[in-house]
XYZ file of C-alpha atoms in Angstrom:
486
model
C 81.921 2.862 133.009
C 80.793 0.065 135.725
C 83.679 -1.688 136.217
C 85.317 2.167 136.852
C 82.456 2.641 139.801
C 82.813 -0.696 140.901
C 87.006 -0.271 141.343
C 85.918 3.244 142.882
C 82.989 1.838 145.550
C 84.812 -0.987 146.913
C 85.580 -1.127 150.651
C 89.391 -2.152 151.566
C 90.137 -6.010 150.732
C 91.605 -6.590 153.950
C 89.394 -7.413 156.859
C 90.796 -10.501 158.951
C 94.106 -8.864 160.240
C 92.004 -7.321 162.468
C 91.700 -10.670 164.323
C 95.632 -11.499 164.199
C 95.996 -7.774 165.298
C 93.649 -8.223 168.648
C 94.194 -11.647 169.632
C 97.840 -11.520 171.457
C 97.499 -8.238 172.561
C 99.492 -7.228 176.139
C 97.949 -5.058 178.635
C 99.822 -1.693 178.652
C 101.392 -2.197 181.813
C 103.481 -5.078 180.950
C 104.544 -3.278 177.523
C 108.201 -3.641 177.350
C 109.760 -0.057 177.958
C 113.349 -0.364 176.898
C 114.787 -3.898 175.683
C 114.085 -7.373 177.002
C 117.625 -8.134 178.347
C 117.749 -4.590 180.229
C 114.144 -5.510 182.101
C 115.429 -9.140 182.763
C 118.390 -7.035 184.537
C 116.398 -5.027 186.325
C 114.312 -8.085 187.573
C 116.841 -9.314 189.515
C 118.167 -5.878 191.382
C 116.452 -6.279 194.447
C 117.763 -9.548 195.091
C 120.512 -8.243 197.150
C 117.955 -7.957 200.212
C 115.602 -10.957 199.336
C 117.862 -13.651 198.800
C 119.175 -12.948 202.175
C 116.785 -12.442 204.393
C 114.701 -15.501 202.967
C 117.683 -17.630 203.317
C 117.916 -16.416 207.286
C 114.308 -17.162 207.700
C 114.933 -20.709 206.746
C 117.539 -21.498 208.162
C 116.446 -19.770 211.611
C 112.545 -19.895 211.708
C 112.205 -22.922 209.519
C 110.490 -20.583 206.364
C 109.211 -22.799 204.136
C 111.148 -21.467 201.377
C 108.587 -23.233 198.403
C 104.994 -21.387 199.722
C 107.390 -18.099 200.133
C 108.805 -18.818 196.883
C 105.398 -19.633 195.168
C 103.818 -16.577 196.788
C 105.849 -14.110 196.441
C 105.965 -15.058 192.355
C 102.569 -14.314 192.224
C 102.620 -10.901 194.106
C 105.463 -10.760 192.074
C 103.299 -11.034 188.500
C 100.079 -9.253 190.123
C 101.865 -6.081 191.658
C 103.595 -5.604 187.579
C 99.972 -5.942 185.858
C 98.439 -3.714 187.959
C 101.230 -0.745 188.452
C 102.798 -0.741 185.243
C 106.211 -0.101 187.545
C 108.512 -2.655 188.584
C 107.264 -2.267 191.631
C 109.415 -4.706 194.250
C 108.005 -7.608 196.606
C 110.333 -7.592 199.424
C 110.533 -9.195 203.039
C 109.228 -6.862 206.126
C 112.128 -5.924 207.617
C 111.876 -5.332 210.913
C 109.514 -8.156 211.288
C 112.161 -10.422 210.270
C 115.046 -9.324 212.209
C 113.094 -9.626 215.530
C 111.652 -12.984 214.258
C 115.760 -13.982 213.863
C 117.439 -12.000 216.686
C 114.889 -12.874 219.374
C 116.089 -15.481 221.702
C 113.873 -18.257 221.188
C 113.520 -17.215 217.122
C 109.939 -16.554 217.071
C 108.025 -19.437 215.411
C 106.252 -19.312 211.508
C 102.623 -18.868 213.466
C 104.266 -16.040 215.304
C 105.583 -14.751 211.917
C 102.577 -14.974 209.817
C 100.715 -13.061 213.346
C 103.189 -10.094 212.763
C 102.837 -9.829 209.254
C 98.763 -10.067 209.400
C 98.740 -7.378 212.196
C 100.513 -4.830 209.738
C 98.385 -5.299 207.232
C 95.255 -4.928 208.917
C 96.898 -1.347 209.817
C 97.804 -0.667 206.226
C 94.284 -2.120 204.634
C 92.567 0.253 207.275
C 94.791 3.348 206.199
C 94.104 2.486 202.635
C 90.698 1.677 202.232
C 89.895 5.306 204.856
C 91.857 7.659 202.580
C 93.960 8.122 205.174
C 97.046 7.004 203.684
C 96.496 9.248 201.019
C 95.653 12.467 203.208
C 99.010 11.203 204.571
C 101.237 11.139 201.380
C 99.563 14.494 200.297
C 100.603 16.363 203.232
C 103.760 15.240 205.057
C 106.848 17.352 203.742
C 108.770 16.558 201.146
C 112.259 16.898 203.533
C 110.863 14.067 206.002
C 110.179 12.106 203.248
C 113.705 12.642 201.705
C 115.410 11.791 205.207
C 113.446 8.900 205.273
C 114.497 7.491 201.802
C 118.252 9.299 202.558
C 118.622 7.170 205.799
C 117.262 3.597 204.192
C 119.335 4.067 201.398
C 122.297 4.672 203.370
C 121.799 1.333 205.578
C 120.978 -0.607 202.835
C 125.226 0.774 201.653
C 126.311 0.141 204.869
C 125.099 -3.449 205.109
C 126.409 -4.022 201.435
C 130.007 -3.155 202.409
C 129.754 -5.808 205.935
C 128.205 -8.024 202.992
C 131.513 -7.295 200.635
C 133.670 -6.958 203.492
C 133.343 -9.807 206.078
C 132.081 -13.045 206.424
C 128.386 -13.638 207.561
C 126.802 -16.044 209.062
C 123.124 -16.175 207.949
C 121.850 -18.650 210.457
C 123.047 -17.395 213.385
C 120.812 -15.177 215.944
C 123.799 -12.972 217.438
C 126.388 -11.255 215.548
C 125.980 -11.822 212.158
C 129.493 -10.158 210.883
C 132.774 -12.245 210.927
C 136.454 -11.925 210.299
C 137.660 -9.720 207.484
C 136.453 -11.766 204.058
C 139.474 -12.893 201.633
C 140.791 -11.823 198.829
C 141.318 -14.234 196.920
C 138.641 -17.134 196.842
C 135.061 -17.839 195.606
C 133.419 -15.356 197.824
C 136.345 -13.033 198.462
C 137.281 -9.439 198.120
C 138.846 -9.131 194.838
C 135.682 -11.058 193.477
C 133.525 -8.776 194.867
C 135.291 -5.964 193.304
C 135.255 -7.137 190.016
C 131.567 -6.917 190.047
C 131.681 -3.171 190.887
C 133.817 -2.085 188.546
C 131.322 -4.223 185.824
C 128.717 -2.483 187.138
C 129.668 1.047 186.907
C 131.219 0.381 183.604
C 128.320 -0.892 182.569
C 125.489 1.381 184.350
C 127.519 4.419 185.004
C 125.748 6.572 187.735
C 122.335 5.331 186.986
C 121.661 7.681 183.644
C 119.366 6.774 180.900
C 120.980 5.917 177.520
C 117.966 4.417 176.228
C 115.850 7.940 175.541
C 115.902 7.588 171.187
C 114.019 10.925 170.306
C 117.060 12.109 172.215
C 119.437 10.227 170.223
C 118.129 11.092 167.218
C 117.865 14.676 167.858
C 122.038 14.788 169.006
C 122.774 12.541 166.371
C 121.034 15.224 163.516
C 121.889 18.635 165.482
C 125.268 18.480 163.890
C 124.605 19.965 160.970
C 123.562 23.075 162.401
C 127.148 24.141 163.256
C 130.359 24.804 161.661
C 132.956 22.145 161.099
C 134.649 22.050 164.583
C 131.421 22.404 166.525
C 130.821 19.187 164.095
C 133.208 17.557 164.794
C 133.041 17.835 168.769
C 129.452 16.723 168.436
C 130.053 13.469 166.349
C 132.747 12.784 169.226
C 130.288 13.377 171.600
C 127.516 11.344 169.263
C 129.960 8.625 169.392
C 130.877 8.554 172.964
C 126.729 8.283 173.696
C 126.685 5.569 171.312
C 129.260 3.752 173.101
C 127.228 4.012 176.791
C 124.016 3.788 175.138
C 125.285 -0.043 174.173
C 126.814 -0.370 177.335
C 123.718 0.222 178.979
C 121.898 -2.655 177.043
C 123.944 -5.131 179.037
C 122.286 -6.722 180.995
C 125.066 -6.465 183.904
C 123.022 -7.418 186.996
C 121.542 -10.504 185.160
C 125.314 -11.224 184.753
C 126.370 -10.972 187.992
C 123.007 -13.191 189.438
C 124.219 -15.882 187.258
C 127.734 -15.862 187.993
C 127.444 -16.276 191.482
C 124.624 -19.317 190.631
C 127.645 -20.864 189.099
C 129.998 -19.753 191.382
C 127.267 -21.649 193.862
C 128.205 -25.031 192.226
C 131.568 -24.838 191.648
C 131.836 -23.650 195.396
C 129.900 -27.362 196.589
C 129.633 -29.453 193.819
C 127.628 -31.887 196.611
C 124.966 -29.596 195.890
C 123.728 -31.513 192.618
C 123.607 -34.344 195.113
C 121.117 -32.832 197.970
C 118.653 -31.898 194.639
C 115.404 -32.699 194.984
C 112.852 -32.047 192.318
C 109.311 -31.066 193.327
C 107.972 -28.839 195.393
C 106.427 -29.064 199.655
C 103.106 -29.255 200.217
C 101.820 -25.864 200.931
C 99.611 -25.832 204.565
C 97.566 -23.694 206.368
C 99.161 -22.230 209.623
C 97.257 -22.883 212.875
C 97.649 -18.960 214.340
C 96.513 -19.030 218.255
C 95.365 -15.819 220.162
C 98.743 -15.883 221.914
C 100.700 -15.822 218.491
C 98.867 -12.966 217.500
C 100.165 -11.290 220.580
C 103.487 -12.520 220.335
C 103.739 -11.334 216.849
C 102.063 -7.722 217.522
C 104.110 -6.587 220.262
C 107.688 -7.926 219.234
C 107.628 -7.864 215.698
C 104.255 -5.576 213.923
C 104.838 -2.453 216.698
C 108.232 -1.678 214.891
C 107.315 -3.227 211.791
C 104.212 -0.741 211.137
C 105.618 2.787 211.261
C 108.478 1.236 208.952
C 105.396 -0.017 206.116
C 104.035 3.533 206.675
C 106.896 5.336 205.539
C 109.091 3.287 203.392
C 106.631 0.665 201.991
C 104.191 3.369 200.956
C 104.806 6.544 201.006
C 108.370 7.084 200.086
C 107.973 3.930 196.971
C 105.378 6.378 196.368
C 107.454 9.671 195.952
C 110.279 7.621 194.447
C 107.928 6.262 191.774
C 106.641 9.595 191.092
C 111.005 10.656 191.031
C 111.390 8.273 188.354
C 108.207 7.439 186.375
C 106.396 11.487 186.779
C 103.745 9.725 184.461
C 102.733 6.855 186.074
C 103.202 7.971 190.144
C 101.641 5.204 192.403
C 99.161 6.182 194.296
C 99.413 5.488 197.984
C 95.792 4.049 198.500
C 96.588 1.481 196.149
C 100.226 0.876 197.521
C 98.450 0.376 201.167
C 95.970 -1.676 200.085
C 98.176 -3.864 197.638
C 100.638 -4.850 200.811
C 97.686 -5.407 203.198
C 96.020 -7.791 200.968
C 99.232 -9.912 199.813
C 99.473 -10.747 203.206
C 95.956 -11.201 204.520
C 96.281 -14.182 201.724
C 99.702 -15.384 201.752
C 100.363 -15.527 205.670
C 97.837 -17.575 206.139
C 100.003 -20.427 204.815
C 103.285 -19.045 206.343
C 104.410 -16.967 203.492
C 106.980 -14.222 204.416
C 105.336 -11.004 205.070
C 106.185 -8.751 202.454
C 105.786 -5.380 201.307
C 106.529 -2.835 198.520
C 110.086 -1.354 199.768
C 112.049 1.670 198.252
C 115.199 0.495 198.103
C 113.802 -2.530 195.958
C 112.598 -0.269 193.041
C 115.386 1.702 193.596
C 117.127 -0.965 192.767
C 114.940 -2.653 190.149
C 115.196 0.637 187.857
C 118.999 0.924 188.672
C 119.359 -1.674 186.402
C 117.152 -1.447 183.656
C 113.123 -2.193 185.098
C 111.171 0.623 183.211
C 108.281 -1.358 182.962
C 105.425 -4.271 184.895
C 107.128 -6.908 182.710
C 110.180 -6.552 184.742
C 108.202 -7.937 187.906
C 106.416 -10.328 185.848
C 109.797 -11.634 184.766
C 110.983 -11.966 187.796
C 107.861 -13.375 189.702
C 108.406 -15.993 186.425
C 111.355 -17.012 187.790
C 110.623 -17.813 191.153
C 107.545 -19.905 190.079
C 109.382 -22.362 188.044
C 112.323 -22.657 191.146
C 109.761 -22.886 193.633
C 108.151 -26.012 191.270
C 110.899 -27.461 189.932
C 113.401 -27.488 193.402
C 110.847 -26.721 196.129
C 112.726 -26.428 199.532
C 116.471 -27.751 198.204
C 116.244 -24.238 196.600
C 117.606 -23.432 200.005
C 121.023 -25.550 199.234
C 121.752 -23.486 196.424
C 121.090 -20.013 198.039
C 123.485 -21.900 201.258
C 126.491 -21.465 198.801
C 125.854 -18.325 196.976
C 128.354 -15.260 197.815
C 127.506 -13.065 199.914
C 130.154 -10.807 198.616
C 127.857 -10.294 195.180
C 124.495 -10.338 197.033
C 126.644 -6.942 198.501
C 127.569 -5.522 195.429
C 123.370 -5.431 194.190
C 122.807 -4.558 197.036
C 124.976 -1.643 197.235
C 124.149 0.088 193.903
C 120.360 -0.060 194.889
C 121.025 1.330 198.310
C 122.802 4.525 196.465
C 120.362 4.780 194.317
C 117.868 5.057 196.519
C 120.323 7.827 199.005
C 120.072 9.832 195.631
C 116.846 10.005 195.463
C 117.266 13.290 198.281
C 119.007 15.106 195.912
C 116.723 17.609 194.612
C 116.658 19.228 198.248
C 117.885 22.582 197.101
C 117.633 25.471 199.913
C 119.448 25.093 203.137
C 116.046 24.848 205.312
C 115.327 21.602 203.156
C 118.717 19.887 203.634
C 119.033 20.852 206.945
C 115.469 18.885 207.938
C 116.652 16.102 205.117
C 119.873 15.275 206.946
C 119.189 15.939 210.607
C 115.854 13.191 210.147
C 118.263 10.981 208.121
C 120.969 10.881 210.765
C 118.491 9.995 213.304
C 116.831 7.287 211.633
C 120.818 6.008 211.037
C 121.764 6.399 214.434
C 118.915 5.564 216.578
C 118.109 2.804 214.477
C 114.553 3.371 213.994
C 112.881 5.026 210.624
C 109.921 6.003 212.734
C 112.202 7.898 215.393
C 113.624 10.000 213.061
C 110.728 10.672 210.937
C 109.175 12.649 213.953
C 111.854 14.025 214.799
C 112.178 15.653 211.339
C 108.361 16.633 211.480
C 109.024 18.716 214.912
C 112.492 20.338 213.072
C 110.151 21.151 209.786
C 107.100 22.707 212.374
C 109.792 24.644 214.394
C 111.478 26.223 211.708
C 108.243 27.043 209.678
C 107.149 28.784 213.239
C 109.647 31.562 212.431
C 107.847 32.319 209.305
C 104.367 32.266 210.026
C 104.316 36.297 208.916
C 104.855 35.320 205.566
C 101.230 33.833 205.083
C 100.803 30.375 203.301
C 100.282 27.926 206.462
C 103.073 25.478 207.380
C 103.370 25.017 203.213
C 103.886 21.303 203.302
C 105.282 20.148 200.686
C 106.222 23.117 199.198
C 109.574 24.665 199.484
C 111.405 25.942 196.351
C 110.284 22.958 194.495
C 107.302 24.342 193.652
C 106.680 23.296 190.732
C 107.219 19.651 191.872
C 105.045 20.307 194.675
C 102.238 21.374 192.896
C 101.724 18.382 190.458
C 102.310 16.319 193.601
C 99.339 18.049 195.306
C 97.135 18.268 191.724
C 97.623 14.628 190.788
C 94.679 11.684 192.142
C 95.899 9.649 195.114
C 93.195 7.649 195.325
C 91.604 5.910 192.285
C-alpha cells in the first residue's frame, strides 16, 4: 500500500525545462508571422526609395553614407521591437530634394538643421496629444487622397526609374534619354522583374492564412462529386500560389541587381575598402538652423504630418486591424530618431507610407522584418563603410523602379474602400491636387474645405460634420473606440 501512495503523491519529474523553455525567449513583436524567407523579402521592399535618395545625398551633399548607414540600422532594429509592424525608416523627402536641387546643394549642417526642426514639430505634436486629436478626427477621404496621391508619385517615378536613364548626382534634370533594351540596366531587364513579381506576389493577396487552408482543403466533403471535384481544383490552384507566395521574390531581385552591380564594373572589387568612417559630431550654427528651416523643414513638416504619421497610421490599422499604430507613438518615434542621429549628420528620416506599403507587399507581417533589415545595414555599414557608395554607383536603376513600383500601387490601393460617391469624389479631387500642384499639404486642405462644403448641405440631418464616418461605419467606429495614445 505505500509504494501505491507514494506513485499516487508524487509531483511531475520534470522541473528544469522550465529554464531551457524561458531562457531564449523573443519578445512578441519580433515573433516571426509567416516564414523567414517571406520577412527577409519584405525587408528589402522599401529599398526602391532609400537606396536612391541616400546614394543622391552622397554624391551631392557629401552624406556620409557609414553614420547614415549605422543609424538608420538601429532605428531600423528599435522601430521593429517596439511596433511589432515592419514599420519603414525612410529618408525625409522633401528635405532631401531641396537639400539636392538647391543651387549651392545645401551643406550636411544645413541638412541635419532641417531634419532637427521637423522633429521638434513632431515631438511637440506627440508628446501634447495633439497628433492624436489629429488622427482621430481628420476624415477618412483626406486621408485616402493623401495616401492615393503618394502612392501614385511613388508609380510615376518608378516608370522614369524603368524608363530612362538617371543621373543621381546631378542637381537639374534628373531624367535622361529613353533607357535600352537590351543591356545591364535596360528595359527588357527591367521587365523581367515585373513579370517575376506578379507571378510571384500576384496583386498583393495573402496565401499564407492556414486555418483558411485547412478549412478549403476539408470543406470538400460536404458536397457532391462535381462540387468536389471543382473544389480540389480550386484546393490545388491555392496550393500552387500559396508556394508561390513563399518566394522570396523581392530578396531575389535585391540580389540580382548586387550582382548585376559587379558584373556591370568589375573595378569595383578594386575601390573596396574594408572598415568603416569615423562617425563626428556636426558643428550646426544659428544660420544653418535658418537655412535648413525655411528651405527645407517648412515643406518638409506638413509632409511628416500627413504621410509619416497619420496615413502609416491608417495604413497600419488597413493591414494589421490588431496591432494599429498609434499616432503619439509614430510622432514621437520620428522626432526622437532624429534629435539623436542628426546630430552626427545622419539623414533625417521618418516612418513613410509607401515604405510599409511596400515592406508588407512583399511578405513583412512582422518587427523581425525591420530587425532583419536594420541587420543588414549594420554589418555593410562595418564591414564597407563609405565604398558602400561604389556599389550602390553601379546598381540599376531600372530594378530600384520595379520595387519601387509595386510599393507605390500598393500603397494607391490602400483608397479603395471609399465606397459612396461623396467619399471618392473628396478622395480623388485632394489626390489630384497633391499630384498636380506638387505639394501633399496643398491638397490636403484643399480636400478638408471640399469635405466641410459638402457636409454644409447636410447639416439637417443631425450628427455634426461626422468625421470619419461615412458608410464605413463600422470601420469608423473601431477607429474612433481604439487608444491613440498609450
Amino acid at each position: 500500500m505505500a509504494p501505491d501512495n507514494i506513485s499516487n503523491d508524487q509531483p511531475p519529474p520534470e522541473t528544469t525545462p522550465l529554464l531551457r523553455r524561458t531562457f531564449c525567449r523573443l519578445p512578441s513583436t519580433l515573433k516571426l508571422k509567416t516564414s523567414l524567407l517571406a520577412e527577409l523579402s519584405g525587408a528589402v521592399g522599401d529599398l526602391g526609395t532609400y537606396i536612391p535618395i541616400v546614394l543622391a545625398l552622397s554624391l551631392v551633399n557629401n552624406l556620409d553614407l557609414t553614420t547614415t548607414l549605422i543609424f538608420t540600422s538601429l532605428y531600423n532594429m528599435l522601430t521593429g521591437f517596439f511596433f511589432g509592424l515592419p514599420m519603414p525608416v525612410q529618408p525625409m523627402k522633401s528635405i532631401a530634394a531641396v537639400a539636392i536641387s538647391e543651387s549651392p546643394p545645401l551643406t550636411i549642417a544645413q541638412i541635419s538643421a532641417a531634419g532637427l526642426s521637423v522633429a521638434a514639430v513632431l515631438l511637440f505634436l506627440g508628446t501634447t496629444g495633439l497628433m492624436s486629436v489629429l488622427y482621430r478626427y481628420l476624415p477618412l477621404p483626406v486621408v485616402r487622397g493623401v495616401q492615393l496621391s503618394q502612392g501614385l508619385q511613388f508609380a510615376f517615378s518608378a516608370i522614369n526609374y524603368i524608363r530612362y536613364q538617371q543621373d543621381l548626382a546631378s542637381t537639374s534634370a534628373k531624367v535622361g534619354p529613353v533607357r535600352p533594351w537590351f543591356s545591364l540596366d535596360g528595359l527588357a531587364l527591367a521587365l523581367v522583374g515585373v513579370v517575376f513579381l506578379v507571378l510571384t506576389t500576384g496583386a498583393g493577396e495573402d496565401n499564407n492564412n492556414s486555418e483558411q487552408q485547412q478549412q478549403l482543403e476539408h470543406e470538400g466533403n460536404d458536397y457532391d462529386d462535381d462540387e468536389r471535384v471543382d473544389n480540389l481544383r480550386r484546393n490545388k490552384v491555392r496550393r500552387r500560389l500559396k508556394i508561390l507566395s513563399m518566394i522570396p521574390s523581392a530578396l531575389i531581385v535585391f540580389l540580382f541587381g548586387l550582382i548585376l552591380c559587379f558584373i556591370r564594373d568589375p573595378s569595383i572589387f578594386n575601390d573596396l575598402k574594408f572598415g568603416p568612417s569615423k562617425i563626428k559630431v556636426v558643428r550646426i550654427t544659428w544660420d544653418d538652423f535658418k537655412v535648413g528651416f525655411v528651405r527645407a523643414a517648412i515643406p518638409q513638416i506638413p509632409l511628416s504630418i500627413l504621410n509619416s504619421v497619420i496615413a502609416v497610421c491608417k495604413l497600419s490599422g488597413d493591414l494589421f486591424p490588431d496591432r494599429e499604430a498609434s499616432a503619439m507613438k509614430v510622432s514621437v518615434s520620428v522626432g526622437v530618431m532624429n534629435f539623436v542621429g542628426c546630430w552626427f549628420g545622419a539623414m533625417p528620416c521618418c516612418h513613410g507610407a509607401g515604405g510599409l506599403a511596400g515592406q508588407y507587399r512583399f511578405g513583412g507581417r512582422s518587427g523581425a522584418s525591420v530587425v532583419f533589415l536594420g541587420i543588414g545595414k549594420l554589418v555593410i555599414a562595418l564591414v564597407f563603410g563609405n565604398s558602400f557608395g561604389r556599389i550602390l554607383g553601379q546598381f540599376p536603376i531600372g530594378i530600384l523602379g520595379v520595387l519601387l513600383l509595386f510599393a507605390g500601387i500598393e500603397l494607391a490601393m490602400a483608397s479603395k474602400d471609399m465606397n459612396s460617391k461623396q467619399e471618392s469624389f473628396v478622395m480623388f479631387v485632394c489626390a489630384a491636387v497633391s499630384l498636380t500642384g506638387s505639394s501633399a499639404a496643398l491638397g490636403f486642405f484643399v480636400g478638408i474645405v471640399l469635405y466641410l462644403l459638402l457636409k454644409l448641405r447636410e447639416l439637417d440631418c443631425g450628427g455634426g460634420f461626422g468625421f470619419l464616418s461615412n458608410s464605413n461605419k463600422a470601420k469608423s467606429s473601431k477607429d474612433e473606440e481604439s487608444p491613440l495614445i498609450a
